[in-house]
C-alpha cells in the first residue's frame, strides 16, 4: 500500500542514506531535488537548501518544521499537488477498493485536494482502516479546520521522509 509516511512519494525515488555530511556538501540543485521528494514545495526546498550546513539532524528537522509553518497557500497547494492519496494493495477486495475510492472522491470534492495522512507508527495491516477512518472523521471538518490538519499531516510526512533521506549510509 503506498503510504504517506517516511517513505518516498510513490513513483519517485528518494536517495535514502544521503547522509547529513553529503546533504550539507552537495550542490544546492541536488539537495533541492531530494527535498522536493520529501515535500513538494520549491520554496520550502530552496529555503532548507540555502540554510545549510546543519550541525545535526535535529537542526535540519527544526528548520523543516519552521519552513513548513511559513508557507503561503500557493506553496502548500504545490506540495499537496505532489502527493498521491494512500491506496490499497491491488489484491485487496474489490469492495475495499470501491469504499476507499468513494471516500477519496468525497474528500477531494469537499476540500479540492488529495487526502493526506501520515501513517508513521501505524502497522501496515491497519493502514486501510486508518485511512478510511481518517477520511470519514475529517470530512466533518470545515475548510479552515481541515487546512490546519492537512498542514500538520504534511509536516509529519516531510519529517519522516527527511529522516529517511539523511539516515546514515
mmCIF file of C-alpha atoms in Angstrom:
data_model
loop_
_atom_site.group_PDB
_atom_site.id
_atom_site.type_symbol
_atom_site.label_atom_id
_atom_site.label_comp_id
_atom_site.label_asym_id
_atom_site.label_seq_id
_atom_site.Cartn_x
_atom_site.Cartn_y
_atom_site.Cartn_z
ATOM 1 C CA UNK A 1 0.000 0.000 0.000
ATOM 2 C CA UNK A 2 1.612 3.292 -0.985
ATOM 3 C CA UNK A 3 1.607 5.394 2.110
ATOM 4 C CA UNK A 4 2.181 8.903 3.163
ATOM 5 C CA UNK A 5 4.835 8.355 5.737
ATOM 6 C CA UNK A 6 8.563 8.154 5.937
ATOM 7 C CA UNK A 7 8.939 6.612 2.500
ATOM 8 C CA UNK A 8 9.270 8.375 -0.827
ATOM 9 C CA UNK A 9 6.426 9.812 -2.812
ATOM 10 C CA UNK A 10 5.072 6.930 -4.924
ATOM 11 C CA UNK A 11 6.652 6.975 -8.369
ATOM 12 C CA UNK A 12 9.697 8.952 -7.213
ATOM 13 C CA UNK A 13 12.936 7.810 -5.683
ATOM 14 C CA UNK A 14 14.304 9.449 -2.551
ATOM 15 C CA UNK A 15 18.006 8.656 -2.174
ATOM 16 C CA UNK A 16 17.939 7.101 1.289
ATOM 17 C CA UNK A 17 21.269 7.145 3.032
ATOM 18 C CA UNK A 18 22.146 10.557 1.559
ATOM 19 C CA UNK A 19 23.838 11.236 4.908
ATOM 20 C CA UNK A 20 23.899 14.600 6.641
ATOM 21 C CA UNK A 21 27.513 15.319 5.626
ATOM 22 C CA UNK A 22 26.704 14.670 1.964
ATOM 23 C CA UNK A 23 23.429 16.617 2.318
ATOM 24 C CA UNK A 24 25.367 19.612 3.651
ATOM 25 C CA UNK A 25 28.103 19.398 0.983
ATOM 26 C CA UNK A 26 26.043 18.562 -2.125
ATOM 27 C CA UNK A 27 25.163 21.054 -4.818
ATOM 28 C CA UNK A 28 22.080 23.113 -3.992
ATOM 29 C CA UNK A 29 20.211 21.757 -7.026
ATOM 30 C CA UNK A 30 20.789 18.140 -5.908
ATOM 31 C CA UNK A 31 19.657 18.882 -2.360
ATOM 32 C CA UNK A 32 16.588 20.772 -3.586
ATOM 33 C CA UNK A 33 15.626 17.850 -5.844
ATOM 34 C CA UNK A 34 15.972 15.395 -2.960
ATOM 35 C CA UNK A 35 13.978 17.684 -0.655
ATOM 36 C CA UNK A 36 11.212 18.023 -3.239
ATOM 37 C CA UNK A 37 10.715 14.277 -2.891
ATOM 38 C CA UNK A 38 10.176 14.863 0.830
ATOM 39 C CA UNK A 39 7.785 17.795 0.452
ATOM 40 C CA UNK A 40 6.705 19.151 -2.930
ATOM 41 C CA UNK A 41 7.145 22.885 -2.345
ATOM 42 C CA UNK A 42 10.002 24.502 -4.264
ATOM 43 C CA UNK A 43 10.098 27.436 -1.848
ATOM 44 C CA UNK A 44 10.415 25.047 1.128
ATOM 45 C CA UNK A 45 13.160 23.006 -0.567
ATOM 46 C CA UNK A 46 15.095 26.111 -1.610
ATOM 47 C CA UNK A 47 14.885 27.557 1.889
ATOM 48 C CA UNK A 48 16.222 24.387 3.516
ATOM 49 C CA UNK A 49 18.993 24.019 0.955
ATOM 50 C CA UNK A 50 20.021 27.667 1.367
ATOM 51 C CA UNK A 51 20.381 27.397 5.145
ATOM 52 C CA UNK A 52 22.934 24.578 5.070
ATOM 53 C CA UNK A 53 25.065 23.376 6.737
ATOM 54 C CA UNK A 54 23.016 21.824 9.521
ATOM 55 C CA UNK A 55 25.021 20.672 12.551
ATOM 56 C CA UNK A 56 22.776 17.657 13.132
ATOM 57 C CA UNK A 57 19.508 16.010 12.140
ATOM 58 C CA UNK A 58 17.557 17.797 14.871
ATOM 59 C CA UNK A 59 18.590 21.183 13.466
ATOM 60 C CA UNK A 60 17.517 20.141 9.965
ATOM 61 C CA UNK A 61 14.171 18.846 11.254
ATOM 62 C CA UNK A 62 13.587 22.066 13.212
ATOM 63 C CA UNK A 63 14.336 24.126 10.103
ATOM 64 C CA UNK A 64 11.983 21.961 8.030
ATOM 65 C CA UNK A 65 9.233 22.369 10.618
ATOM 66 C CA UNK A 66 9.691 26.141 10.736
ATOM 67 C CA UNK A 67 9.744 26.394 6.949
ATOM 68 C CA UNK A 68 6.555 24.316 6.827
ATOM 69 C CA UNK A 69 4.782 26.811 9.069
ATOM 70 C CA UNK A 70 5.908 29.743 6.942
ATOM 71 C CA UNK A 71 4.471 28.527 3.638
ATOM 72 C CA UNK A 72 1.972 30.518 1.637
ATOM 73 C CA UNK A 73 -1.272 28.941 0.466
ATOM 74 C CA UNK A 74 0.294 28.644 -3.003
ATOM 75 C CA UNK A 75 3.319 26.789 -1.591
ATOM 76 C CA UNK A 76 1.044 24.401 0.322
ATOM 77 C CA UNK A 77 -1.063 23.799 -2.773
ATOM 78 C CA UNK A 78 2.108 22.983 -4.721
ATOM 79 C CA UNK A 79 3.165 20.480 -2.042
ATOM 80 C CA UNK A 80 -0.290 18.891 -1.960
ATOM 81 C CA UNK A 81 -0.311 18.555 -5.744
ATOM 82 C CA UNK A 82 2.849 16.437 -5.480
ATOM 83 C CA UNK A 83 1.203 13.946 -3.110
ATOM 84 C CA UNK A 84 -0.629 10.768 -4.033
ATOM 85 C CA UNK A 85 -3.563 9.551 -1.973
ATOM 86 C CA UNK A 86 -2.907 6.397 0.040
ATOM 87 C CA UNK A 87 -4.249 3.355 -1.792
ATOM 88 C CA UNK A 88 -4.938 -0.300 -1.144
ATOM 89 C CA UNK A 89 -2.779 -3.132 -2.421
ATOM 90 C CA UNK A 90 -4.021 -4.435 -5.779
ATOM 91 C CA UNK A 91 -5.092 -7.775 -4.289
ATOM 92 C CA UNK A 92 -7.468 -6.168 -1.749
ATOM 93 C CA UNK A 93 -11.147 -6.993 -2.043
ATOM 94 C CA UNK A 94 -13.000 -5.064 -4.761
ATOM 95 C CA UNK A 95 -15.433 -3.725 -2.148
ATOM 96 C CA UNK A 96 -12.498 -2.262 -0.200
ATOM 97 C CA UNK A 97 -11.184 -0.542 -3.344
ATOM 98 C CA UNK A 98 -14.660 0.845 -4.016
ATOM 99 C CA UNK A 99 -15.069 2.124 -0.448
ATOM 100 C CA UNK A 100 -11.658 3.819 -0.463
ATOM 101 C CA UNK A 101 -12.196 5.335 -3.923
ATOM 102 C CA UNK A 102 -15.574 6.731 -2.833
ATOM 103 C CA UNK A 103 -14.079 8.154 0.366
ATOM 104 C CA UNK A 104 -11.214 9.792 -1.543
ATOM 105 C CA UNK A 105 -13.642 11.232 -4.103
ATOM 106 C CA UNK A 106 -15.860 12.682 -1.363
ATOM 107 C CA UNK A 107 -12.843 14.217 0.366
ATOM 108 C CA UNK A 108 -11.399 15.692 -2.843
ATOM 109 C CA UNK A 109 -14.808 17.073 -3.814
ATOM 110 C CA UNK A 110 -15.208 18.745 -0.426
ATOM 111 C CA UNK A 111 -11.692 20.143 0.012
ATOM 112 C CA UNK A 112 -10.261 20.332 -3.522
ATOM 113 C CA UNK A 113 -7.097 18.293 -2.896
ATOM 114 C CA UNK A 114 -5.948 14.772 -2.148
ATOM 115 C CA UNK A 115 -6.319 13.351 1.326
ATOM 116 C CA UNK A 116 -3.004 13.160 3.172
ATOM 117 C CA UNK A 117 -2.288 11.334 6.375
ATOM 118 C CA UNK A 118 0.971 10.351 7.994
ATOM 119 C CA UNK A 119 0.996 6.626 8.598
ATOM 120 C CA UNK A 120 4.289 6.506 10.507
ATOM 121 C CA UNK A 121 3.846 4.242 13.509
ATOM 122 C CA UNK A 122 0.738 2.539 12.087
ATOM 123 C CA UNK A 123 1.108 -1.167 11.351
ATOM 124 C CA UNK A 124 0.744 -1.874 7.604
ATOM 125 C CA UNK A 125 -2.196 -4.188 8.205
ATOM 126 C CA UNK A 126 -4.006 -1.259 9.836
ATOM 127 C CA UNK A 127 -3.317 1.271 7.058
ATOM 128 C CA UNK A 128 -6.612 0.797 5.154
ATOM 129 C CA UNK A 129 -8.755 1.130 8.271
ATOM 130 C CA UNK A 130 -6.701 4.081 9.493
ATOM 131 C CA UNK A 131 -7.024 5.882 6.150
ATOM 132 C CA UNK A 132 -10.770 5.270 5.875
ATOM 133 C CA UNK A 133 -11.364 6.348 9.475
ATOM 134 C CA UNK A 134 -9.246 9.459 8.891
ATOM 135 C CA UNK A 135 -11.157 10.453 5.764
ATOM 136 C CA UNK A 136 -14.515 9.904 7.434
ATOM 137 C CA UNK A 137 -13.536 11.924 10.504
ATOM 138 C CA UNK A 138 -12.007 14.760 8.509
ATOM 139 C CA UNK A 139 -14.957 15.073 6.110
ATOM 140 C CA UNK A 140 -16.751 16.672 9.074
ATOM 141 C CA UNK A 141 -14.187 19.464 9.309
ATOM 142 C CA UNK A 142 -14.852 22.921 7.999
ATOM 143 C CA UNK A 143 -12.356 24.032 5.319
ATOM 144 C CA UNK A 144 -10.275 26.158 7.720
ATOM 145 C CA UNK A 145 -10.020 23.344 10.258
ATOM 146 C CA UNK A 146 -9.052 20.880 7.537
ATOM 147 C CA UNK A 147 -6.369 23.244 6.206
ATOM 148 C CA UNK A 148 -4.730 23.182 9.652
ATOM 149 C CA UNK A 149 -4.952 19.389 9.957
ATOM 150 C CA UNK A 150 -3.654 18.863 6.412
ATOM 151 C CA UNK A 151 -0.693 21.200 7.015
ATOM 152 C CA UNK A 152 0.175 19.288 10.194
ATOM 153 C CA UNK A 153 -0.029 15.925 8.399
ATOM 154 C CA UNK A 154 2.174 17.265 5.595
ATOM 155 C CA UNK A 155 4.822 18.425 8.100
ATOM 156 C CA UNK A 156 4.743 14.994 9.786
ATOM 157 C CA UNK A 157 5.109 13.248 6.425
ATOM 158 C CA UNK A 158 8.021 15.513 5.450
ATOM 159 C CA UNK A 159 9.735 14.856 8.789
ATOM 160 C CA UNK A 160 9.696 11.101 8.240
ATOM 161 C CA UNK A 161 10.933 11.458 4.678
ATOM 162 C CA UNK A 162 13.780 13.762 5.737
ATOM 163 C CA UNK A 163 14.854 11.258 8.377
ATOM 164 C CA UNK A 164 14.969 8.615 5.643
ATOM 165 C CA UNK A 165 16.831 10.967 3.321
ATOM 166 C CA UNK A 166 19.677 11.801 5.671
ATOM 167 C CA UNK A 167 19.881 8.498 7.514
ATOM 168 C CA UNK A 168 23.421 7.186 7.824
ATOM 169 C CA UNK A 169 24.811 5.208 4.932
#
